[in-house]
Structures are given as structure tokens and as C-alpha cells.
Coordinates of C-alpha atoms and ligand atoms in Angstrom, one line a residue:
X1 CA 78.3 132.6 76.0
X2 CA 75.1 131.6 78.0
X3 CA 76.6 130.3 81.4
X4 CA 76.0 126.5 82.7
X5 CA 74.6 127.5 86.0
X6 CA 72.4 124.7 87.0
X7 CA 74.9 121.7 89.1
X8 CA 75.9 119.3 86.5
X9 CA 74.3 116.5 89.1
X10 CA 70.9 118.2 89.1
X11 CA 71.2 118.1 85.2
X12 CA 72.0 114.5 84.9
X13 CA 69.5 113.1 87.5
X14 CA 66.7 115.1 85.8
X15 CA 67.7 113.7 82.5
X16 CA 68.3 110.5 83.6
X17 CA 64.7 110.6 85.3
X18 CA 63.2 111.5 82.3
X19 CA 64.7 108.4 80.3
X20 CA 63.2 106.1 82.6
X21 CA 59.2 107.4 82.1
X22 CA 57.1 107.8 79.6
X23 CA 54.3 109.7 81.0
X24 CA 55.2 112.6 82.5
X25 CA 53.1 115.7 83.8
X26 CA 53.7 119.6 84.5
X27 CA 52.0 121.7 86.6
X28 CA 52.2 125.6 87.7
X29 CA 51.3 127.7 90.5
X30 CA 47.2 129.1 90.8
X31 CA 46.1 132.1 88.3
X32 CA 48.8 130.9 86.1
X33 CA 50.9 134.1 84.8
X34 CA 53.1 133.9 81.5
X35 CA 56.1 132.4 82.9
X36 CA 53.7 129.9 84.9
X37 CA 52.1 128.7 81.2
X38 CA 55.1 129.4 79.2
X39 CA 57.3 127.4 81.1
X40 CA 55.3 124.5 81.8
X41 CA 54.1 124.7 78.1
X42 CA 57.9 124.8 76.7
X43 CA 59.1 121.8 78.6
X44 CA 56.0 119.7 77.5
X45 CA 56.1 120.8 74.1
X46 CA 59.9 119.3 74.5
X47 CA 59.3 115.9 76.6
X48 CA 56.8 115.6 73.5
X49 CA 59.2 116.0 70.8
X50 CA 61.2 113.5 72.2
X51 CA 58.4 110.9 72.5
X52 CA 57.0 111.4 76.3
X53 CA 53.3 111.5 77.1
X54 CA 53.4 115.1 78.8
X55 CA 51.0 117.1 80.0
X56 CA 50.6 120.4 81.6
X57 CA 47.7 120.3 84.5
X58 CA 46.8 123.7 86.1
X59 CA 44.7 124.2 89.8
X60 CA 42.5 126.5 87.4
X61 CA 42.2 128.2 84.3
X62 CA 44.8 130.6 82.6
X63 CA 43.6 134.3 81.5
X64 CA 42.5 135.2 78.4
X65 CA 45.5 136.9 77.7
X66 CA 47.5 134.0 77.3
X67 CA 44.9 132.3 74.8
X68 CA 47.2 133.0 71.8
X69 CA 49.7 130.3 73.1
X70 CA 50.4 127.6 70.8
X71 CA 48.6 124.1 71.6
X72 CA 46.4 125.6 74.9
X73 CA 44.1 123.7 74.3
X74 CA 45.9 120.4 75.6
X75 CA 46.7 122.2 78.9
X76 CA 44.2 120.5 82.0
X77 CA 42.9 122.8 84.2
X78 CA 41.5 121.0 87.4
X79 CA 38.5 123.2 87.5
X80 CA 37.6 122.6 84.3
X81 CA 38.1 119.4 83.9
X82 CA 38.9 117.4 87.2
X83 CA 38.6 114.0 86.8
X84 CA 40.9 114.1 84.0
X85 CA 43.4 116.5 86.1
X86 CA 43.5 114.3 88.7
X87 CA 44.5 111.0 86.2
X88 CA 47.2 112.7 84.9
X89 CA 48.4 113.9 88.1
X90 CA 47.8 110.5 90.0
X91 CA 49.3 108.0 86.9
X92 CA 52.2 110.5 86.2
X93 CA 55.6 108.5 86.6
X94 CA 57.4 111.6 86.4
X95 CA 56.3 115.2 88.4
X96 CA 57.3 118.8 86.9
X97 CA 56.4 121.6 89.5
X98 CA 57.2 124.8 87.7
X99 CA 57.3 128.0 89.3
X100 CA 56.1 128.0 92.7
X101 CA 57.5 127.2 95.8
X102 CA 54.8 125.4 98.0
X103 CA 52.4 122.9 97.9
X104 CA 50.0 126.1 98.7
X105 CA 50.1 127.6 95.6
X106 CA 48.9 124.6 93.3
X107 CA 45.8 124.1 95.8
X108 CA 43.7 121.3 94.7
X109 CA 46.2 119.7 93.0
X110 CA 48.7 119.3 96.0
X111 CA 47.3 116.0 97.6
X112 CA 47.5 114.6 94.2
X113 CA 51.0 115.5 93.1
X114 CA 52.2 115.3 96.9
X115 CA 50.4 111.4 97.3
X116 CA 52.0 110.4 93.9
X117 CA 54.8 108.8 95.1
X118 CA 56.9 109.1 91.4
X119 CA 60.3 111.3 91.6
X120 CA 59.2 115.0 91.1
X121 CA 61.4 118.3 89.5
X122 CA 61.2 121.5 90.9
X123 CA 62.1 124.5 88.6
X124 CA 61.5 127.6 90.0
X125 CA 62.9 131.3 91.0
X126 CA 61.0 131.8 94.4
X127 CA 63.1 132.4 97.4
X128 CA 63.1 129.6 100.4
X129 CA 61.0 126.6 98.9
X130 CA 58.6 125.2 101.0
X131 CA 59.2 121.7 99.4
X132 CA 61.8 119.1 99.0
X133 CA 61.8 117.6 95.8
X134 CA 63.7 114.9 94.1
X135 CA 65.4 117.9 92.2
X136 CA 65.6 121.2 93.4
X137 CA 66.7 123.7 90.3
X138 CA 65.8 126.6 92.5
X139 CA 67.6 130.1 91.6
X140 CA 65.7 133.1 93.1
X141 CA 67.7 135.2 91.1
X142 CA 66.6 134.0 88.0
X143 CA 64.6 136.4 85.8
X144 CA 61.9 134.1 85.5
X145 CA 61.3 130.2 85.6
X146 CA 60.9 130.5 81.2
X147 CA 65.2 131.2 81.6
X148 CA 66.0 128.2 83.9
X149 CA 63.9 125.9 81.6
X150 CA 66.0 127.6 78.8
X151 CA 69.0 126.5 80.6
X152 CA 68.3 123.3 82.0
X153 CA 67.1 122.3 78.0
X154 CA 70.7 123.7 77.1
X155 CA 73.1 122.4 80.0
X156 CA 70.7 119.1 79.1
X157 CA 71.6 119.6 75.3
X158 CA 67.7 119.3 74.4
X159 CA 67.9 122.9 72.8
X160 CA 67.7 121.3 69.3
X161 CA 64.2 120.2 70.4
X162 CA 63.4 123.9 71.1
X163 CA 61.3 124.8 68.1
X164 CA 59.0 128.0 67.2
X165 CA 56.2 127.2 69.6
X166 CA 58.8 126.3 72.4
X167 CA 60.1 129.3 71.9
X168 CA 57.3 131.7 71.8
X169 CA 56.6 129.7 75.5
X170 CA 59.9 130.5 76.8
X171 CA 59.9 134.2 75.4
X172 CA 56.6 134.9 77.0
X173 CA 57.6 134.2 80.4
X174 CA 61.1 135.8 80.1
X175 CA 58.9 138.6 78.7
X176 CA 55.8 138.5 81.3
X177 CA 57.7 138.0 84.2
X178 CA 60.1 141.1 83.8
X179 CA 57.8 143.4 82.6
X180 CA 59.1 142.9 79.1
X181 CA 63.3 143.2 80.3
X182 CA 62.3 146.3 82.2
X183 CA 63.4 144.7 85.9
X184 CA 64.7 141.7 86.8
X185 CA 66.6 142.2 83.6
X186 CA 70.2 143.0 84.3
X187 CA 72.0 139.1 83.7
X188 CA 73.2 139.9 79.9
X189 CA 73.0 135.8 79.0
X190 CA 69.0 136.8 79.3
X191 CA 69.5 139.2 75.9
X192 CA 71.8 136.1 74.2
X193 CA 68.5 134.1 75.1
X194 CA 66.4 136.1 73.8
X195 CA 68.2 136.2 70.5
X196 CA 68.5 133.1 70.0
X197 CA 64.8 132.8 70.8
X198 CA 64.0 135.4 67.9
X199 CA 66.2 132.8 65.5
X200 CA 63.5 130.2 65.9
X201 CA 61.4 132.9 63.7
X202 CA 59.4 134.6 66.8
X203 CA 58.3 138.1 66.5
X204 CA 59.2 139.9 69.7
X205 CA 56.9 142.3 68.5
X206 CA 53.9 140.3 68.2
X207 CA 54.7 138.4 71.0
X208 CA 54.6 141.7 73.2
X209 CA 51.3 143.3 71.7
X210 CA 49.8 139.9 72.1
X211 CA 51.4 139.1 75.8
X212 CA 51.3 142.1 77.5
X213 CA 49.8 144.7 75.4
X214 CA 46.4 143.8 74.3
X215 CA 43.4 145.1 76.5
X216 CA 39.5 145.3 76.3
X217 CA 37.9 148.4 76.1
X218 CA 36.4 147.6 79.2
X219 CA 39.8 146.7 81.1
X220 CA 41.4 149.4 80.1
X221 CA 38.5 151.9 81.1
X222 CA 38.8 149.9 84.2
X223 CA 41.9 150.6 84.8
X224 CA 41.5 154.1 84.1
X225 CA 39.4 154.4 86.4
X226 CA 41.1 152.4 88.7
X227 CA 43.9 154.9 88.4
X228 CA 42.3 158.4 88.4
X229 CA 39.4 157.7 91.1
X230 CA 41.1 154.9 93.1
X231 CA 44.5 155.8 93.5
X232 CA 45.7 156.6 97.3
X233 CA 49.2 158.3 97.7
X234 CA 50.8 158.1 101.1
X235 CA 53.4 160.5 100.9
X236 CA 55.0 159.7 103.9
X237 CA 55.8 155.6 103.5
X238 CA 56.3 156.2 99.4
X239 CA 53.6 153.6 98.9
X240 CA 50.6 154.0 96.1
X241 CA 46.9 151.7 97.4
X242 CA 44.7 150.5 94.6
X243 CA 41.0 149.6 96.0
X244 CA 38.6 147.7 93.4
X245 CA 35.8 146.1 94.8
X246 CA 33.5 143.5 93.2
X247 CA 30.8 146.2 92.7
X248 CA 33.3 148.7 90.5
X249 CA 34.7 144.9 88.6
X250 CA 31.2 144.3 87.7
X251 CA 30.6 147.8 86.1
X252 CA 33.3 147.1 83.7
X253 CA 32.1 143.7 83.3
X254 CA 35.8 142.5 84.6
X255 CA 37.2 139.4 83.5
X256 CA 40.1 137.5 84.8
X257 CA 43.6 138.9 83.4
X258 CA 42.0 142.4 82.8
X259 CA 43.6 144.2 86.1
X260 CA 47.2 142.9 84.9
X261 CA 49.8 145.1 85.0
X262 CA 47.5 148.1 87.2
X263 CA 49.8 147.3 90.2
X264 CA 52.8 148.1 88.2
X265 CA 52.0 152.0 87.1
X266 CA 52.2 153.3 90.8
X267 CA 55.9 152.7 90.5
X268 CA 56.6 155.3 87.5
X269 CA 55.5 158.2 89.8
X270 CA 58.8 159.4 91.3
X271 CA 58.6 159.2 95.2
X272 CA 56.6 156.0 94.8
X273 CA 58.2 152.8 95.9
X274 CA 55.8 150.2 96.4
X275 CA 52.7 149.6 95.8
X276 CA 49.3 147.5 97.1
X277 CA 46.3 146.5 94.8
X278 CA 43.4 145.0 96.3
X279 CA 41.0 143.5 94.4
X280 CA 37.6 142.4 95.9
X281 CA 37.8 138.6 94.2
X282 CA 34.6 136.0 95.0
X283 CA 36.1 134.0 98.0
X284 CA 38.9 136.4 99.1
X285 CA 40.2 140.0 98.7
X286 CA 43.6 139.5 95.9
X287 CA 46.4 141.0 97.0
X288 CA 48.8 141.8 95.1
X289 CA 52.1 144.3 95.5
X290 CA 55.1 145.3 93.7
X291 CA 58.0 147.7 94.5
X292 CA 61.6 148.7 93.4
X293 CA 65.1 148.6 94.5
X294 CA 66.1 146.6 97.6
X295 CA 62.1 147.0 99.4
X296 CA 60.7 143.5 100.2
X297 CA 57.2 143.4 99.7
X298 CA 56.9 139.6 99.7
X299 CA 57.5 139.4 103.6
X300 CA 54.9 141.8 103.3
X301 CA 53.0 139.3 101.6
X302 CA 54.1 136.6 103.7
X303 CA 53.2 138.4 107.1
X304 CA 50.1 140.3 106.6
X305 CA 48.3 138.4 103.5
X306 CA 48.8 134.7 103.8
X307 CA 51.2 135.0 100.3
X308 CA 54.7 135.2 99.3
X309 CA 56.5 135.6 96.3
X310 CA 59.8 138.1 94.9
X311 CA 61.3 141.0 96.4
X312 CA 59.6 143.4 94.1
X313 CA 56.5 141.0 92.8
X314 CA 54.5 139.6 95.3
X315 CA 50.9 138.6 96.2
X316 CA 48.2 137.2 98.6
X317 CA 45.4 137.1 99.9
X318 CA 43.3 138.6 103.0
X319 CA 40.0 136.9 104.3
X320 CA 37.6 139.7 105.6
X321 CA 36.2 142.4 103.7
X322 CA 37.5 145.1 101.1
X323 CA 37.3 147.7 104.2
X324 CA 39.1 145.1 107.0
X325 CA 41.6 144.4 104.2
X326 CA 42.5 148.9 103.9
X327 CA 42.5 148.8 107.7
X328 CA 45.1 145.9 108.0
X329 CA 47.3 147.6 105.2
X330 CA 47.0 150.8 107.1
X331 CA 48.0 148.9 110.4
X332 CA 51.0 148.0 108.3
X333 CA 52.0 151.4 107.8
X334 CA 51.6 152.4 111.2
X335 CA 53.7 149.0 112.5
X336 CA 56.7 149.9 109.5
X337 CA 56.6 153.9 110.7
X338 CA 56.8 152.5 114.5
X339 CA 59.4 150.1 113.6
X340 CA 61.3 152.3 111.7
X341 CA 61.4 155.2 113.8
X342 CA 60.8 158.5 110.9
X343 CA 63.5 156.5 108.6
X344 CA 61.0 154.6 106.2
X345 CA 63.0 156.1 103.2
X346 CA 64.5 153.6 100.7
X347 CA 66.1 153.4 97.6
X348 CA 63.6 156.8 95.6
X349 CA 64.5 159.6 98.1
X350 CA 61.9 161.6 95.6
X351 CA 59.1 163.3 97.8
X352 CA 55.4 162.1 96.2
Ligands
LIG1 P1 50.6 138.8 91.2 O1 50.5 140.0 92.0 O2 50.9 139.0 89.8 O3 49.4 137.9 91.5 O4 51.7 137.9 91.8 C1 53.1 138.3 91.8 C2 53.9 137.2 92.3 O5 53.6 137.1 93.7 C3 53.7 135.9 91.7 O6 54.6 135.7 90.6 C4 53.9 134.9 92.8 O7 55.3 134.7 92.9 C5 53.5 135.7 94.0 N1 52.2 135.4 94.5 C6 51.0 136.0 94.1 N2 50.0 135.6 94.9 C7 50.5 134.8 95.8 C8 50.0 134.0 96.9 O8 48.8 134.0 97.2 N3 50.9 133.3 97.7 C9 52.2 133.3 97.4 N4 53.0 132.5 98.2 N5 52.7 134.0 96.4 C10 51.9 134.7 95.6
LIG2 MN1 57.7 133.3 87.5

């Protein structure tokens, strides 16, 4: 049996809240992943079934990778479409903020959610939020923020509402954010979710070919490439680098979404613990980093590249150019080997 883990207090004000409004919005952090659009496209698909006007606003547009979604096409993205963003933002009597944990991370959109002075809901699984909401359903050890909107719908006794489409939502972030169950994937109630996900007729398998397994020719030459000519080992700290500037993105005629999922295949080299992709974006180099076991790259995040995020998942970004940005992670290695004396092993004792 899935367990009630969200305070029964925290369940009732929410639902409580919700009977009280009737137009409600939901927004998600910047560069919206699957659990980011799944989530916040679940919970609106649910306030809708039971009569709510809800609607999910982004800061700016998902990737084409998540176009297959049911019902996309209602979600707002502010840079698309910013005057009507804004009204649902600023008439909203009711505020979902689904996973993220600062006002940072929906840009634009935080003087309008933050100046609205309705009640607001956090969900979310980052660690130390930077805001204080009405309700705070914040569990940093949750898989993803798809499972705590599972469970607050459950402990809330709206599963009923939870139809195919809400489901496929929920099952792509659960999926997305845990690289389909293969981390973040040890709490066995996630596997009872997930089954009684696949009862409301979705196809795991589709969903997976579509969520995380369908490429361009051109992203996955990029990322090819990416891996055989711009892959640095550094033996000694157990970390990979991935370098693409905008000049190599343009070759393969790069579109947003096509380098997801690069940062990841560092990690299956034995020896490898983390690694750092940086990605030469318009108005600032993406950072992004992942690693395994008990290594924290998002106070790596946090202190070198204006970001944040999980343990093993993190990302920022760095202001300077794609050759300041290799010089400040190499500083980083030189500050960890300095601070760590010769011990920079951790959990993958495996030489590169
Ligand atoms: P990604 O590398 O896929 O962009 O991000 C991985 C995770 O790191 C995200 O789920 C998010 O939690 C976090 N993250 C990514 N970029 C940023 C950022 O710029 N700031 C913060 N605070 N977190 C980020
Ligand atoms: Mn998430």
C-alpha cells in the first residue's frame, strides 16, 4: 500500500483552498522538463475535471520532446504569449508552484505570481526552498514532483479524477525525472504507482519511446559528436566535461530539447562520477551536471554557476564566455583537490 506521507493539515488546507476558487493557475520552473509539464499538466487536467478554471502558465516554451502531451496546446508560455500569461497569473485566486524552489527559476513570471496576493501551493522535491508559501508539500526525497502530485490527489481522494491523460502526465515525469526508474528509484510505492498508472490504459512503452527516446537525426549526430570529439576525462577528480558551443549547435542545426540526456552518458564509464555539460546558449553558457552516489553537484551548481537543484541533477548558469566558463570549472577542480588534500575519491573507486 502506497503510504500517506504528505501531513494530513497540508492536505486539508490545500483542499480546502481549492473549494473556495474557481480560477486557479499552475506554473513550473524555466526550460520546463517532464516532471515540470507533467506535473503541472496532471493537476490542471484534475482541478478541470472537477469544474475549476485551471491553467498551466510556463516563463517559456516546453521542448519539442514533450509535444506529444495530451491538451499542450492550453499550456501559456509567457514568451509566447505574455499578455495572456500575465492575466492568468495576475486574476488567479488560487497559485500552484510546481517544481522549483525559488522565485528565480520561474523568471518573468515571479513579480506576477509573487504580487498576486491569492494563497499559493508549493509542490516540489528541491532541497531548502527559497519561498514560503501558503502550503509547503516539499519532500526532497521525492523521485520527482509527478509522485507528490500522485499523492497529494490520493491522500486528497481525487484519484478517481485521474484519468488516461492525467496519467500519461504523472508517468512522464516519474519517468523523465529518474531517468526512466534508473536513479532516484529505490521507494517501492513508486513501482505500485506506476501500476496503477498503466491501469488507466498507458503504454509505458510508448510513453518511454516518445518521452525519452525519440531523437533527430541531427541531435543524435550531435550528440555523437558531442561524445567522441568533445568528451574531457579528468582521471584524477572522476569527473567527464562536455563543451558545445553555439558555433558546433548551429552545425547540427540544434533545437531546444535535442542535448537531453548527453550529460547523463559520462556516468556509465566506470571511474566517472560526475559530470559538467556546457552548452554555449544565446544569453548565457547552460550548465548543467549530474553525478552518482552521495557527490553533491548542486552546491556545485549553487557556488560556482548561479543554479541549484538535486544531489545528482543539477544546473546553472555562467555569464562570460564558453572559454571563461572551462577556466572556472577547472578552478573548481583545483579548489576540490586543494580542499581535499589527494582524497577526492567517492563512492566509484574505479580508475577512468
Ligand atoms: P538540467 O541539467 O536538466 O537543466 O537540470 C537538472 C536539474 O537541475 C533541474 O531539475 C533543476 O532542478 C536544476 N536546475 C537546472 N538549472 C538550474 C538553474 O539555473 N538554477 C537552479 N536553481 N536549478 C537548476
Ligand atoms: Mn522535478
Amino acid at each position: 500500500m502506497i503510504q500517506p506521507i504528505i501531513d494530513p493539515i497540508a492536505i486539508e488546507k490545500v483542499q480546502r483552498l481549492i473549494n473556495g476558487v474557481k480560477s486557479i493557475a499552475i506554473t513550473c520552473h524555466l526550460s520546463p522538463d517532464g516532471d515540470a509539464i507533467g506535473s503541472s499538466m496532471a493537476l490542471c487536467h484534475v482541478l478541470r475535471r472537477l469544474g475549476k478554471d485551471a491553467i498551466v502558465v510556463t516563463p517559456d516554451m516546453m521542448p519539442r520532446t514533450l509535444l506529444f502531451l495530451p491538451d499542450v496546446k492550453s499550456v501559456v508560455s509567457f514568451t509566447q504569449a505574455e499578455a495572456r500569461a500575465r492575466k492568468a497569473i495576475e486574476t488567479a485566486q488560487l497559485i500552484f508552484c510546481l517544481d522549483f524552489n525559488s522565485p528565480r527559476r520561474i523568471d518573468k513570471l515571479a513579480p506576477m505570481v509573487m504580487s498576486n496576493p491569492c494563497p499559493k501551493v508549493l509542490i516540489d522535491h528541491h532541497i531548502d526552498p527559497e519561498m514560503e508559501l501558503d502550503v509547503m508539500i516539499s519532500f526532497p526525497d521525492a523521485s520527482s514532483t509527478c509522485e507528490l502530485v500522485y499523492r497529494m490527489l490520493m491522500q486528497m481522494q481525487l484519484w478517481r479524477l485521474v484519468d488516461r491523460w492525467a496519467a500519461q502526465c504523472l508517468l512522464t515525469g516519474m519517468m523523465t525525472d529518474t531517468g526512466n526508474f534508473s536513479y532516484n528509484c529505490e521507494d517501492p510505492d513508486l513501482y505500485e504507482m506506476q501500476a496503477s498508472l498503466m491501469r488507466r490504459k498507458v503504454s509505458r512503452q510508448w510513453l518511454y519511446n516518445m518521452a525519452m527516446n525519440t531523437y533527430s537525426a541531427d541531435s543524435l549526430r550531435l550528440q555523437g559528436y558531442a561524445i567522441d570529439q568533445k568528451m574531457r576525462l579528468y582521471p584524477q577528480q572522476h569527473v567527464a566535461l562536455i563543451v558545445l558551443t553555439a558555433e558546433e549547435l548551429k552545425r547540427y542545426n540544434y533545437k531546444r530539447g535535442d542535448t537531453e540526456g548527453l550529460v547523463n552518458k559520462p556516468l556509465a564509464i566506470p571511474g566517472v562520477n560526475w559530470c559538467v555539460f556546457l552548452r554555449e546558449d544565446p544569453d548565457y553558457i547552460k550548465v548543467s551536471c549530474r553525478s552518482v552516489g552521495d557527490f553533491a553537484v548542486n552546491t556545485i551548481c549553487a557556488n560556482y554557476f548561479n543554479g541549484g537543484g538535486h544531489v545528482n541533477a543539477a544546473g546553472g548558469e555562467f555569464y562570460g564566455t564558453v572559454d571563461q566558463a572551462i577556466d572556472a570549472f577547472e578552478h573548481l577542480l583545483d579548489e576540490m583537490a586543494s580542499a581535499a588534500g589527494k582524497d577526492n575519491d567517492n563512492t566509484n573507486d574505479n580508475q577512468i
